[in-house]
mmCIF file of C-alpha atoms in Angstrom:
data_model
loop_
_atom_site.group_PDB
_atom_site.id
_atom_site.type_symbol
_atom_site.label_atom_id
_atom_site.label_comp_id
_atom_site.label_asym_id
_atom_site.label_seq_id
_atom_site.Cartn_x
_atom_site.Cartn_y
_atom_site.Cartn_z
ATOM 1 C CA MET V 204 3.017 -11.414 -11.183
ATOM 2 C CA ARG V 205 5.225 -12.924 -8.539
ATOM 3 C CA LEU V 206 2.615 -15.506 -7.345
ATOM 4 C CA ARG V 207 2.267 -17.121 -10.734
ATOM 5 C CA VAL V 208 6.016 -17.238 -11.037
ATOM 6 C CA ASP V 209 6.203 -18.934 -7.694
ATOM 7 C CA GLY V 210 3.893 -21.643 -8.896
ATOM 8 C CA TYR V 211 0.605 -20.464 -7.532
ATOM 9 C CA GLU V 212 -2.673 -20.787 -9.545
ATOM 10 C CA THR V 213 -3.809 -17.048 -9.844
ATOM 11 C CA SER V 214 -6.345 -15.154 -11.849
ATOM 12 C CA LEU V 215 -7.024 -11.535 -12.252
ATOM 13 C CA CYS V 216 -10.647 -11.053 -11.546
ATOM 14 C CA LYS V 217 -12.778 -8.248 -12.762
ATOM 15 C CA THR V 218 -16.306 -7.500 -11.731
ATOM 16 C CA SER V 219 -18.777 -4.769 -12.840
ATOM 17 C CA ALA V 220 -21.162 -5.280 -9.939
ATOM 18 C CA GLY V 221 -20.688 -2.341 -7.605
ATOM 19 C CA GLY V 222 -18.589 -0.541 -10.240
ATOM 20 C CA GLU V 223 -15.579 -1.777 -12.319
ATOM 21 C CA TYR V 224 -13.355 -3.527 -9.832
ATOM 22 C CA GLU V 225 -10.376 -5.888 -9.929
ATOM 23 C CA TYR V 226 -8.760 -8.270 -7.463
ATOM 24 C CA ILE V 227 -6.490 -11.286 -7.517
ATOM 25 C CA GLU V 228 -7.727 -14.715 -6.863
ATOM 26 C CA VAL V 229 -5.316 -17.451 -5.720
ATOM 27 C CA LEU V 230 -6.482 -21.092 -5.696
ATOM 28 C CA LEU V 231 -4.707 -23.418 -3.160
ATOM 29 C CA ARG V 232 -6.119 -27.085 -3.312
ATOM 30 C CA ASP V 233 -9.785 -26.493 -2.159
ATOM 31 C CA MET V 234 -9.252 -22.976 -0.772
ATOM 32 C CA ARG V 235 -9.804 -19.703 -2.565
ATOM 33 C CA LEU V 236 -7.819 -16.687 -1.327
ATOM 34 C CA ILE V 237 -8.526 -13.097 -2.324
ATOM 35 C CA VAL V 238 -5.783 -10.642 -2.667
ATOM 36 C CA ASP V 239 -7.166 -7.099 -2.780
ATOM 37 C CA ILE V 240 -4.356 -4.303 -2.818
ATOM 38 C CA ASP V 241 -7.061 -1.504 -2.592
ATOM 39 C CA PHE V 242 -9.224 -2.990 0.006
ATOM 40 C CA LYS V 243 -9.422 -0.237 2.672
ATOM 41 C CA SER V 244 -10.327 2.499 0.351
ATOM 42 C CA GLN V 245 -13.536 0.641 -0.586
ATOM 43 C CA PHE V 246 -14.953 1.710 2.873
ATOM 44 C CA GLU V 247 -14.051 5.323 2.993
ATOM 45 C CA LEU V 248 -16.955 7.742 3.713
ATOM 46 C CA ALA V 249 -17.142 11.479 3.083
ATOM 47 C CA ARG V 250 -18.368 12.315 6.622
ATOM 48 C CA PRO V 251 -17.824 9.423 8.953
ATOM 49 C CA THR V 252 -18.398 9.287 12.611
ATOM 50 C CA ALA V 253 -15.467 8.924 15.019
ATOM 51 C CA THR V 254 -16.385 5.329 15.665
ATOM 52 C CA TYR V 255 -16.310 4.544 11.930
ATOM 53 C CA LYS V 256 -13.034 6.228 11.501
ATOM 54 C CA ASP V 257 -11.582 4.167 14.296
ATOM 55 C CA LEU V 258 -13.004 0.912 12.647
ATOM 56 C CA LEU V 259 -11.636 2.050 9.314
ATOM 57 C CA ASN V 260 -8.215 2.784 10.739
ATOM 58 C CA SER V 261 -7.988 -0.774 11.965
ATOM 59 C CA LEU V 262 -8.334 -2.242 8.441
ATOM 60 C CA SER V 263 -5.292 -2.999 6.557
ATOM 61 C CA GLN V 264 -4.817 -1.296 3.109
ATOM 62 C CA VAL V 265 -4.264 -4.857 1.465
ATOM 63 C CA TYR V 266 -6.513 -7.774 2.183
ATOM 64 C CA VAL V 267 -5.186 -11.351 1.721
ATOM 65 C CA GLY V 268 -7.720 -14.035 3.036
ATOM 66 C CA THR V 269 -10.647 -16.268 2.402
ATOM 67 C CA GLU V 270 -13.861 -15.290 0.887
ATOM 68 C CA LYS V 271 -15.674 -16.075 4.133
ATOM 69 C CA LYS V 272 -13.551 -13.914 6.231
ATOM 70 C CA LEU V 273 -13.790 -11.109 3.658
ATOM 71 C CA PHE V 274 -17.555 -11.239 3.617
ATOM 72 C CA LYS V 275 -17.680 -11.055 7.538
ATOM 73 C CA ILE V 276 -15.453 -7.948 7.253
ATOM 74 C CA VAL V 277 -17.549 -6.429 4.562
ATOM 75 C CA SER V 278 -20.714 -7.151 6.629
ATOM 76 C CA LEU V 279 -19.220 -5.526 9.725
ATOM 77 C CA MET V 280 -18.075 -2.372 7.749
ATOM 78 C CA CYS V 281 -21.343 -1.919 5.885
ATOM 79 C CA SER V 282 -23.293 -2.117 9.231
ATOM 80 C CA SER V 283 -20.988 0.352 10.791
ATOM 81 C CA ALA V 284 -21.281 2.716 7.678
ATOM 82 C CA LYS V 285 -24.948 2.387 7.945
ATOM 83 C CA GLN V 286 -24.838 3.435 11.609
ATOM 84 C CA SER V 287 -22.440 6.265 10.775
ATOM 85 C CA TYR V 288 -24.885 7.582 8.085
ATOM 86 C CA LYS V 289 -27.926 7.335 10.590
ATOM 87 C CA GLU V 290 -25.961 9.316 13.246
ATOM 88 C CA MET V 291 -24.943 11.955 10.583
ATOM 89 C CA LYS V 292 -28.680 12.000 9.530
ATOM 90 C CA LEU V 293 -27.639 11.044 5.868
ATOM 91 C CA HIS V 294 -29.305 8.904 3.516
ATOM 92 C CA ILE V 295 -27.581 5.472 3.055
ATOM 93 C CA PRO V 296 -26.541 5.068 -0.680
ATOM 94 C CA PRO V 297 -27.595 1.691 -2.272
ATOM 95 C CA TRP V 298 -23.902 1.051 -3.095
ATOM 96 C CA ARG V 299 -23.011 0.943 0.570
ATOM 97 C CA THR V 300 -25.284 -2.040 1.281
ATOM 98 C CA THR V 301 -23.699 -5.268 2.260
ATOM 99 C CA SER V 302 -24.983 -7.353 -0.739
ATOM 100 C CA TYR V 303 -23.747 -4.601 -3.204
ATOM 101 C CA MET V 304 -20.354 -4.426 -1.595
ATOM 102 C CA GLN V 305 -19.955 -8.159 -1.434
ATOM 103 C CA ALA V 306 -20.715 -8.484 -5.187
ATOM 104 C CA LYS V 307 -17.329 -7.071 -5.873
ATOM 105 C CA TRP V 308 -15.646 -10.283 -4.630
ATOM 106 C CA HIS V 309 -18.158 -12.977 -5.505
ATOM 107 C CA LYS V 310 -16.592 -16.303 -6.727
ATOM 108 C CA VAL V 311 -16.418 -16.849 -10.373
ATOM 109 C CA SER V 312 -17.188 -20.287 -11.826
ATOM 110 C CA LYS V 313 -14.177 -21.853 -13.752
ATOM 111 C CA ASN V 314 -16.432 -23.879 -16.143
ATOM 112 C CA LYS V 315 -18.618 -21.094 -17.505
ATOM 113 C CA GLY V 316 -16.480 -18.083 -16.844
ATOM 114 C CA GLU V 317 -19.514 -16.434 -15.138
ATOM 115 C CA SER V 318 -20.133 -15.565 -11.521
ATOM 116 C CA GLU V 319 -22.147 -18.027 -9.421
ATOM 117 C CA ASN V 320 -24.211 -15.172 -8.283
ATOM 118 C CA SER V 321 -24.251 -12.746 -11.210
ATOM 119 C CA SER V 322 -23.148 -12.513 -14.929
ATOM 120 C CA SER V 323 -21.047 -9.429 -14.247
ATOM 121 C CA SER V 324 -17.760 -11.051 -13.145
ATOM 122 C CA LYS V 325 -14.849 -12.814 -15.000
ATOM 123 C CA CYS V 326 -11.496 -14.147 -14.077
ATOM 124 C CA ILE V 327 -8.693 -14.347 -16.532
ATOM 125 C CA LYS V 328 -5.288 -16.001 -16.190
ATOM 126 C CA TRP V 329 -2.588 -13.351 -15.845
ATOM 127 C CA SER V 330 0.253 -13.345 -18.207
ATOM 128 C CA PRO V 331 2.979 -10.716 -18.549
ATOM 129 C CA PRO V 332 2.109 -7.706 -20.716
ATOM 130 C CA LYS V 333 3.441 -7.675 -24.244
ATOM 131 C CA ILE V 334 6.338 -5.131 -24.745
ATOM 132 C CA LYS V 335 6.018 -3.120 -27.991
ATOM 133 C CA PRO V 336 9.208 -2.328 -29.654
ATOM 134 C CA LYS V 337 10.368 1.300 -29.151
ATOM 135 C CA ARG V 338 9.682 3.614 -32.104
ATOM 136 C CA PRO V 339 12.150 6.347 -32.966
ATOM 137 C CA SER V 340 11.561 9.286 -30.705
ATOM 138 C CA GLY V 341 10.467 12.667 -32.045
ATOM 139 C CA SER V 342 7.431 13.933 -33.849
ATOM 140 C CA ALA V 343 6.617 13.168 -37.440
ATOM 141 C CA LEU V 344 7.737 16.666 -38.460
ATOM 142 C CA THR V 345 11.072 16.083 -36.866
ATOM 143 C CA ILE V 346 11.512 12.700 -38.731
ATOM 144 C CA GLN V 347 10.414 14.342 -41.947
ATOM 145 C CA PHE V 348 13.090 17.128 -41.713
ATOM 146 C CA SER V 349 15.858 14.751 -40.600
ATOM 147 C CA ASN V 350 15.298 12.651 -43.907
ATOM 148 C CA MET V 351 15.622 15.747 -45.972
ATOM 149 C CA GLY V 352 19.354 16.083 -45.784
ATOM 150 C CA SER V 353 21.000 19.359 -45.454
ATOM 151 C CA ILE V 354 18.804 22.415 -46.067
ATOM 152 C CA ASN V 355 20.391 25.772 -46.585
ATOM 153 C CA CYS V 356 18.233 28.542 -45.249
ATOM 154 C CA CYS V 357 18.754 32.289 -45.857
#
């Protein structure tokens, strides 16, 4: 992760509130920044109104900002989604409510490893993935035949 290499304190956060979800948390002094590379898709609706489409199109695919600003955007988008559902005479699913959506990005306590608002979140320090040594290519049958030496058929 480039942010960690550049000296930033970063964590990969996973929440299970509102479905399995991941985002990056960057801590700068007393400020918490959230980096979400799949932000816009969280607000896509199957049959949105034109007004909701316009609002959705104004969102960036990637979100980088504070939790406070994020929650304002989520609140606005959820209110707009609610209005869109009403205009289309559709039921509003519970996973489209503001509190449900905001639960994806709730702050995680460093001391306990638990969310301040729920026990379904965790942050882990990111480290590069371990690379496994490459095994010889080919199937087990290929390897078995190659170890037999020369075979004279027919």
